[in-house]
Structures are given as C-alpha cells and as structure tokens.
Amino acid sequence: MSANLAAILYLASGILFILALRGLSSPETARQGNLFGMAGMAIAVVTTLLAVNLDGASMALIIGGVVIGGGLGAVVARRIPMTAMPQLVAAFHSLVGMAAVLVAAAALYAPEAFGIANAVGDLKQLSLFELALGTAIGAITFSGSVIAFAKLNGNMSGAPILLPARHSINIGIGVAIAVMIAFLMASGGDNKTAFWIITILAFVLGVTLIIPIGGADMPVVVSMLNSYSGWAAAALGFTLENTALLVTGALVGSSGAILSYIMCKGMNRSFISVILGGFGEDGSAAANAGPQGTAKQGSAEDAAFVMKNAGKVIIVPGYGMAVAQAQHALKEMGDLLKAEGVDVSYAIHPVAGRMPGHMNVLLAEANVPYDEVFELEDINSDFSNADVAFVIGANDVTNPAAEDDPSSPIYGMPVLQVWKARTVFFVKRSLGSGYAGVENPLFFRDNTMMLLGDAKKMTEEINKSMG
C-alpha cells in the first residue's frame, strides 16, 4: 500500500472517530456513534496491516491475537452486568496502559523494526523522549486503573487511603522519573535499566496517586484514566510516526480531560487536586453524626396511592437502582403512572452512579424514552412544581447539606433539589450514609417518606399496588 493511500485511509478513520465522539454525546445518537467508532478502528487496523511488509508467520500471529483478544472482549462485554460497567471500563483502561508500555519496550529494543532508528541504528533523541513519556503515562494508567477497579469492585475500601507524606512521595517519584528519562536520552537508548526503572516508578506512582481518592470521586477517576490512556497512545504515535495512533490518542486524551473537568465542576471538586491524588486537601473525612431525627417509613401501597393521584412525578435514579437492577421495574412504574395521566420525567445527576452516563445507559437499556430524561441543570427548577420526587438509590446527589451546611465535605456540590417537591419517596436499603460517607438530612424532613428495602422489590410492589 502506498504512503498516500495509507494517509487518506488514516484521515478517514480519524474523521470517523470524531463522528463517534459526536454521536456519543447524546443517547439518541450513541448507537450510531459506536458504529462510526467501530468502522474507524477497522479501517485503521486494516490499513496498518497492509502498510507494512509482513511475512506469513507474522501476519498469522497478529490475526490470531486479534481473534483471541476480540473473542475474549466480546464474551466479557456480553456477560458483564450493567452494574459492573464502571469496573469493566477501568479494567480496559489498564490494558491500554499496559499495551503502551509493551509497545514502547518493543520500540526500544528493536527501533529498526519500527523505522525510528538513526543512521547508526540508534533511537533518535526526540523519539526516546516520546517513548519514555508514553511508557510512564501507560504504566501510571495501568496501575491506577487496577486500583480503580479494586475500589469499584469492592476488593478495596472505597474510602481514601492516605499514606504519610504522600505528596512528598509523589513529587519524589515524579522527579526520579524525570531523571531516569534524562539518563535514557543521554545514553541514546543503550541504558535499558533506566527504561525499566521509569516503568517501575510509574507503576508505583499510579498506585500512590489513586489510592488517596475516595469512592465519591470515582466517576472523575474513571474519566481521568481514560484521558491518561489516550495521551499514552498519542505519545507513542509520535514515536512510531503513526498518524492513526496519534489522532486517536489525542482525541481520547483531550475528550477524557474535558469530561474530567466537567465532572469535577459537577461535584465541586478541584480538577488539579483530583488528578494529583488529592493534592492540597487535608484528607479529613466527615464524621458520621448518626441519625439527625426520626424518619417516617412508608409502604408500597402508600407510594402507589400518592403517585397515582399526583399530577407530576419526577424519578431520580442512582447507584442503588443499578445494584438492584431495578431499571425495568422502574420503566414499568413510569408507564403505569402515564396511563393514569401523570406527567413523568427522570432527573439525572452528572455523577450519579460510578461512571459518567451510568444512569443514562441503564434507563436506555430499559427503553425509557430519551425525551423523558433530563440533566440536572434542565430539571432542577421543576421540583418545586412536582407533586412527588421518587428517589431510588440516589443518596449523595440529593443531599441538601451540599447547599445548607458549609461544614459538609460536599458543600457547594450541585445537587438535585428533590426536597422542594410536595412529597419525597426515598427508596433505600437503610438509613446509612451514601458512597461519600456523608449523612443525608433529607431522610428526616417532614415531606420525606422512606421506603426501606431492595429497590427492585419495592418498585415491583408499588407496581402491583397500582395495577
């Protein structure tokens, strides 16, 4: 394949990737966006295979790897429950990071195979810098994603794990990585030990950066690690002079960084603080003060009666709905209410769940109409006109302490103002605090009625009472 044709095909794949990101910005066009992305990746992979001269054995090895890896990915994607999607994303990010490390190692040991060696067979200075940078970012992405997976999957506590002098440790590791990069470049790539020290230090840095981040910030961490994986790929795209890798990495890196910033803004978090493992924060957590009053407990029959006779009901889903797999029962409840002439809508907080868009995906899986789903800024003013706010497993994102209590760790975080509705039904297993570990005074307000129990079973009981 000629270089000109390869460049045109890489350009086409880049355009498809851009269209994919555009499509994924809205639930209505998400499927089309995924198709664009798949087509773009297929063109990029095929072009890369045809642009290089490979013997039969090498081609068979590559195709075999694609078949095995693609097959495993398809099986995992089909079997994984939607509640575990954040963990899956974190796991996939770790694989991207490790791939960056392995590609960089291959380029270091065989630069002539990648066409990046100078006249005497050594790596170019700039290529060495790009290679070392890609390795460091890839290693941080790998180990950081493993920690994020463990926190999301329950293998590790979601609470911040604060190492003594953690900021000094991170700064020291960062300086050591910079020094090793200088040694690697000064040796012209001969100092392989420096490369592996860079890799090991970056693996450690990924751990020390992520373990201080608490569970409430996990949505930001997921998008941040997505950004890291993109920048690792972009750095290697420069090194290998591969247009597709460069464009794809830059798109993923920049979009992930923008999403992380938006998420931080939505949580009233400092973007710099989060990406640096909580730098600048004292690490203090709010003590759980225990019950702040007496909560009124209701039944499914109570909720069914009030909602059937309501004019407007706003449903607020959260991670509790995801855990109970209650989205289909919730969709049925919405249909029953609409059959009674009730105006039904769904309110989504930008960080509800454990990853960006988690609730949107679950509602889409249950075929909830897109035009009934609204983001925080579009629906918050409607709660004061609603007869019922039906909160199902969304704790931290409905906590009025974010507006009322300056001493609260979540003070200043934009929240869904469900308490302004005439009646609040709150479906939750217990009166315990949410993922952020902060007590929710909404449970004890006069217009709140707690429906304690499994979200799916409670919703199904409400549906039976309305049927």
XYZ file of C-alpha atoms in Angstrom:
467
model
C 0.000 0.000 0.000
C 1.315 3.433 -0.955
C 2.034 6.035 1.715
C -0.500 8.426 0.144
C -3.298 5.869 0.254
C -2.452 4.965 3.845
C -2.563 8.660 4.809
C -6.000 9.057 3.190
C -7.352 5.977 4.978
C -5.932 7.147 8.307
C -7.619 10.509 7.708
C -10.918 8.724 7.050
C -10.571 6.737 10.276
C -9.806 9.952 12.191
C -12.951 11.593 10.814
C -14.976 8.553 11.861
C -13.518 8.753 15.369
C -14.561 12.414 15.592
C -18.063 11.492 14.398
C -18.102 8.719 17.006
C -17.383 11.185 19.818
C -20.058 13.491 18.469
C -22.553 10.625 18.391
C -21.721 9.509 21.917
C -22.571 12.967 23.250
C -26.282 12.135 23.122
C -28.261 8.967 23.986
C -30.271 9.300 20.766
C -27.163 9.055 18.573
C -24.991 6.830 20.805
C -25.556 3.661 18.760
C -24.615 5.461 15.559
C -21.559 6.880 17.302
C -20.458 3.397 18.308
C -20.834 2.208 14.709
C -18.700 5.112 13.475
C -16.032 4.250 16.035
C -16.028 0.572 15.088
C -15.742 1.421 11.397
C -12.917 3.864 12.056
C -10.963 1.335 14.105
C -11.474 -1.377 11.485
C -10.080 0.926 8.765
C -7.114 1.906 10.959
C -6.211 -1.696 11.814
C -6.510 -2.989 8.244
C -4.543 -0.023 6.875
C -1.754 -0.597 9.391
C -1.518 -4.285 8.495
C -1.389 -3.563 4.774
C 1.027 -0.630 5.090
C 3.854 -2.770 6.456
C 5.571 -5.725 4.847
C 4.898 -8.794 6.986
C 5.711 -12.402 6.277
C 3.050 -15.074 6.562
C 4.041 -16.166 10.055
C 3.930 -12.626 11.443
C 0.572 -11.924 9.807
C -0.849 -15.167 11.208
C 0.410 -14.257 14.678
C -1.220 -10.817 14.522
C -4.519 -12.127 13.165
C -4.509 -14.836 15.826
C -4.031 -12.200 18.525
C -6.872 -10.106 17.114
C -9.206 -13.114 17.009
C -8.349 -14.242 20.553
C -8.443 -10.758 22.042
C -11.591 -9.782 20.151
C -13.290 -13.017 21.113
C -12.476 -12.562 24.789
C -13.642 -8.954 24.642
C -16.953 -9.961 23.036
C -17.583 -12.645 25.661
C -16.777 -10.320 28.558
C -18.891 -7.485 27.134
C -21.916 -9.763 26.676
C -21.668 -11.354 30.110
C -20.846 -8.330 32.228
C -23.859 -6.886 34.092
C -24.589 -3.185 33.640
C -23.861 -2.616 37.333
C -20.276 -3.722 36.716
C -19.740 -1.485 33.684
C -17.540 1.001 35.626
C -15.243 -1.851 36.681
C -15.106 -3.086 33.084
C -14.120 0.358 31.816
C -11.373 0.596 34.451
C -10.111 -2.868 33.500
C -9.997 -1.941 29.807
C -8.084 1.238 30.620
C -5.480 -0.853 32.432
C -4.999 -2.971 29.300
C -4.485 0.135 27.159
C -1.838 1.352 29.602
C -0.011 -1.980 29.596
C -0.151 -2.097 25.799
C 1.576 1.300 25.692
C 4.354 0.003 27.961
C 4.882 -3.148 25.868
C 4.925 -1.262 22.549
C 7.451 1.208 23.964
C 9.661 -1.660 25.158
C 9.500 -3.284 21.720
C 10.435 0.018 20.048
C 13.358 0.480 22.435
C 14.807 -2.971 21.820
C 14.149 -3.077 18.058
C 13.960 0.505 16.743
C 14.868 -0.549 13.208
C 11.709 -2.664 13.037
C 9.638 0.463 13.646
C 11.656 2.682 11.322
C 12.649 5.090 14.087
C 16.418 4.461 14.217
C 19.005 6.977 13.017
C 21.818 6.263 10.521
C 23.847 4.233 13.018
C 20.870 2.242 14.275
C 20.239 4.181 17.487
C 16.976 5.780 18.549
C 16.560 9.485 17.873
C 16.683 11.724 20.929
C 13.157 13.030 20.410
C 11.856 9.513 19.856
C 13.468 8.423 23.123
C 11.719 11.234 24.991
C 8.349 10.404 23.435
C 8.866 6.721 24.102
C 9.799 7.286 27.755
C 6.858 9.656 28.265
C 4.421 7.176 26.714
C 5.812 4.424 28.924
C 5.431 6.494 32.083
C 1.858 7.542 31.287
C 0.958 3.989 30.239
C 2.350 2.486 33.442
C 0.512 5.058 35.578
C -2.681 4.262 33.660
C -2.243 0.527 34.214
C -1.642 0.522 37.961
C -4.057 3.401 38.589
C -6.795 1.573 36.679
C -6.154 -1.604 38.667
C -6.657 0.352 41.910
C -9.800 1.995 40.491
C -11.118 -1.447 39.525
C -10.458 -2.779 43.028
C -12.244 0.176 44.639
C -15.230 -0.059 42.305
C -15.475 -3.840 42.568
C -15.326 -3.884 46.355
C -11.920 -5.606 46.529
C -10.577 -2.498 48.234
C -12.223 0.030 50.502
C -13.761 2.977 48.674
C -12.533 5.264 51.454
C -9.370 7.323 50.807
C -6.178 5.517 51.825
C -3.859 8.285 52.952
C -0.155 7.469 53.030
C 2.087 9.524 55.330
C 3.771 12.336 53.360
C 2.020 11.081 50.213
C 2.509 14.370 48.342
C 6.243 14.317 49.027
C 6.383 10.691 47.894
C 4.586 11.506 44.637
C 6.814 14.520 43.956
C 9.907 12.414 44.661
C 8.770 9.670 42.292
C 7.989 12.250 39.613
C 11.461 13.797 39.925
C 13.082 10.353 39.805
C 11.170 9.522 36.610
C 12.363 12.789 35.014
C 15.962 11.995 35.980
C 15.721 8.488 34.513
C 14.300 9.882 31.284
C 17.337 12.181 31.066
C 19.672 9.197 31.620
C 17.865 7.183 28.949
C 18.151 10.000 26.423
C 21.811 10.672 27.278
C 22.643 7.009 26.615
C 20.974 7.071 23.209
C 18.713 4.252 24.329
C 21.533 1.951 25.464
C 20.676 2.336 29.140
C 17.842 -0.192 29.219
C 17.960 -0.200 33.016
C 16.815 3.424 33.059
C 13.803 2.470 30.918
C 12.710 -0.256 33.319
C 13.255 1.994 36.339
C 10.972 4.541 34.668
C 8.364 1.835 34.178
C 8.536 0.533 37.755
C 8.427 4.025 39.263
C 5.431 4.905 37.093
C 3.637 1.722 38.211
C 4.177 2.810 41.820
C 3.082 6.383 41.077
C -0.185 5.118 39.583
C -0.943 3.394 42.884
C 0.037 6.298 45.123
C -1.985 8.747 43.006
C -5.237 6.760 43.032
C -5.458 5.161 46.488
C -5.961 8.542 48.257
C -9.005 9.262 46.073
C -12.288 8.350 47.750
C -15.193 6.483 46.226
C -17.254 9.630 45.724
C -14.655 10.832 43.207
C -14.527 7.549 41.273
C -16.527 8.904 38.294
C -13.821 11.555 37.859
C -11.063 8.947 38.228
C -12.596 6.753 35.518
C -12.729 9.603 33.002
C -9.286 10.826 34.081
C -7.699 7.407 33.484
C -9.414 7.341 30.112
C -7.607 10.587 29.338
C -4.278 9.155 30.513
C -4.632 6.138 28.223
C -5.228 8.466 25.284
C -2.152 10.574 25.984
C -0.034 7.434 26.327
C -1.198 6.337 22.880
C -0.590 9.811 21.426
C 2.991 9.890 22.732
C 3.711 6.551 21.080
C 2.003 7.790 17.913
C 4.675 10.487 17.709
C 7.432 7.942 18.346
C 6.218 5.419 15.796
C 5.174 8.139 13.338
C 1.739 6.522 13.143
C -0.960 9.029 12.214
C -3.891 6.876 13.331
C -2.385 6.240 16.777
C -1.560 9.913 17.197
C -5.015 11.162 16.172
C -6.871 8.514 18.174
C -4.771 9.094 21.274
C -5.186 12.851 21.077
C -8.956 12.527 20.691
C -9.267 10.156 23.646
C -6.863 12.175 25.780
C -8.475 15.551 25.156
C -12.079 14.307 25.408
C -11.273 12.439 28.634
C -9.631 15.546 30.110
C -12.619 17.726 29.176
C -15.033 15.180 30.655
C -12.959 15.012 33.853
C -13.118 18.800 34.155
C -16.884 18.789 33.624
C -17.283 16.042 36.239
C -15.156 17.943 38.751
C -17.253 21.043 38.177
C -20.396 18.979 38.705
C -19.024 17.698 42.029
C -17.462 20.971 43.194
C -14.059 19.293 43.180
C -10.716 20.770 42.208
C -9.581 19.219 38.916
C -5.894 19.637 39.784
C -6.466 18.189 43.245
C -8.165 15.065 41.913
C -5.624 14.278 39.185
C -2.784 14.738 41.685
C -4.278 12.335 44.197
C -5.977 14.915 46.410
C -3.101 17.410 46.443
C -3.921 20.399 48.616
C -6.597 18.631 50.644
C -6.151 17.740 54.273
C -7.746 14.345 53.772
C -10.197 14.792 56.599
C -13.487 12.998 56.185
C -16.768 13.984 57.670
C -17.631 12.015 60.737
C -20.974 10.270 60.505
C -23.008 12.040 63.137
C -25.657 9.341 63.120
C -29.418 9.859 62.744
C -30.428 13.510 62.860
C -34.082 12.869 63.621
C -36.883 10.423 63.152
C -37.526 9.165 59.647
C -41.062 8.424 58.502
C -41.341 4.999 56.928
C -43.937 4.261 54.298
C -45.104 1.281 52.292
C -45.503 0.409 48.647
C -49.244 0.963 48.983
C -48.681 4.481 50.326
C -46.397 5.355 47.427
C -48.750 3.846 44.835
C -51.761 5.785 46.154
C -49.978 9.137 46.311
C -48.303 8.821 42.907
C -51.485 7.648 41.115
C -53.189 10.792 42.316
C -50.287 13.103 41.501
C -50.081 15.476 38.585
C -46.304 15.430 38.153
C -43.765 12.826 39.302
C -40.001 13.202 38.881
C -37.980 9.984 39.205
C -34.361 10.261 40.388
C -32.307 7.073 39.789
C -28.976 6.347 41.469
C -26.481 3.578 42.053
C -28.916 1.741 44.330
C -31.160 1.234 41.315
C -28.203 -0.130 39.363
C -27.230 -2.589 42.106
C -30.799 -3.911 42.374
C -31.238 -3.992 38.566
C -34.497 -2.099 39.058
C -34.486 -0.117 35.808
C -37.036 -2.343 34.051
C -39.414 -2.280 37.026
C -38.943 1.488 37.152
C -39.842 1.793 33.468
C -42.997 -0.243 34.140
C -43.880 2.070 37.027
C -43.456 5.082 34.770
C -45.747 3.523 32.155
C -48.403 2.773 34.788
C -48.284 6.358 36.025
C -48.556 7.765 32.497
C -51.568 5.536 31.917
C -53.167 7.324 34.890
C -52.487 10.693 33.268
C -49.464 11.546 35.427
C -46.646 13.645 33.947
C -43.483 11.517 34.423
C -39.883 12.584 33.917
C -36.442 11.361 35.012
C -33.749 13.535 36.595
C -30.093 12.559 36.094
C -27.209 13.986 38.091
C -23.930 14.133 36.099
C -22.135 11.927 38.650
C -24.960 9.557 39.584
C -23.592 6.017 39.677
C -19.936 5.090 39.396
C -19.085 6.457 35.962
C -20.232 9.234 33.614
C -23.542 8.393 31.947
C -24.153 5.305 34.110
C -27.822 6.111 34.757
C -28.472 7.133 31.149
C -27.201 3.757 29.949
C -29.379 1.831 32.405
C -32.509 3.797 31.518
C -31.783 3.348 27.817
C -31.426 -0.398 28.426
C -34.965 -0.357 29.875
C -36.221 1.621 26.826
C -37.114 4.737 28.786
C -37.887 7.413 26.147
C -34.992 9.834 25.739
C -37.291 12.851 25.814
C -38.332 11.973 29.388
C -34.748 12.034 30.704
C -33.315 15.388 31.809
C -29.970 16.518 33.189
C -29.663 18.412 36.481
C -29.494 21.907 35.024
C -32.582 21.289 32.860
C -34.900 19.867 35.532
C -33.814 21.213 38.912
C -36.252 24.119 38.738
C -39.142 21.675 38.134
C -39.006 20.021 41.561
C -40.881 22.924 43.176
C -43.773 22.198 40.786
C -43.716 18.424 41.282
C -46.156 16.554 43.486
C -43.734 13.662 44.020
C -39.984 13.162 43.774
C -39.323 9.419 43.652
C -35.678 8.862 44.613
C -34.434 5.337 44.010
C -30.947 4.714 45.364
C -29.563 8.220 44.735
C -28.115 9.430 48.030
C -25.225 11.899 47.774
C -26.601 13.673 44.698
C -29.823 14.563 46.550
C -28.210 15.655 49.831
C -29.399 19.149 50.901
C -26.258 19.503 53.048
C -24.496 20.455 49.819
C -26.453 23.720 49.959
C -27.204 24.149 53.663
C -24.123 23.007 55.602
C -20.815 24.837 54.947
C -19.017 22.256 57.124
C -20.085 19.352 54.909
C -17.418 17.817 52.611
C -19.888 18.062 49.727
C -20.846 21.696 50.388
C -21.056 23.588 47.101
C -21.649 20.455 45.026
C -24.648 20.951 42.692
C -27.398 18.536 43.765
C -30.899 17.634 42.655
C -33.266 19.691 44.826
C -35.767 16.875 45.374
C -36.807 18.236 48.779
C -38.687 21.038 47.013
C -41.285 18.558 45.771
C -44.533 18.255 47.765
C -43.681 14.657 48.737
C -40.398 12.755 48.522
C -40.393 8.958 48.392
C -36.879 7.669 49.058
C -36.161 4.030 48.202
C -33.096 2.789 50.073
C -31.947 -0.333 51.895
C -31.241 1.530 55.132
C -30.776 4.979 56.640
C -26.994 4.686 56.249
C -24.817 7.298 54.574
C -24.071 7.231 50.861
C -20.893 6.375 48.970
C -19.315 9.655 50.059
C -19.824 8.684 53.709
C -21.936 11.777 54.421
C -25.192 11.698 56.416
C -28.244 12.794 54.393
C -30.642 15.034 56.376
C -33.236 14.607 53.625
C -34.261 11.312 55.277
C -35.647 13.199 58.269
C -37.511 16.036 56.559
C -41.256 16.353 57.117
C -42.138 15.781 53.466
C -39.899 12.680 53.059
C -41.196 9.134 53.385
C -38.593 6.356 53.429
C -39.340 3.123 51.546
C -36.717 0.840 53.050
C -35.820 -2.309 51.167
C -34.434 -3.670 47.907
C -35.060 -1.152 45.135
C -36.326 -3.684 42.608
C -38.651 -5.485 45.023
C -40.038 -2.207 46.379
C -40.704 -0.877 42.871
C -42.376 -4.135 41.851
C -44.605 -3.957 44.944
C -45.556 -0.380 44.014
C -46.422 -1.570 40.509
C -48.651 -4.333 41.899
C -50.435 -1.839 44.132
C -51.075 0.424 41.127
C -52.148 -2.418 38.830
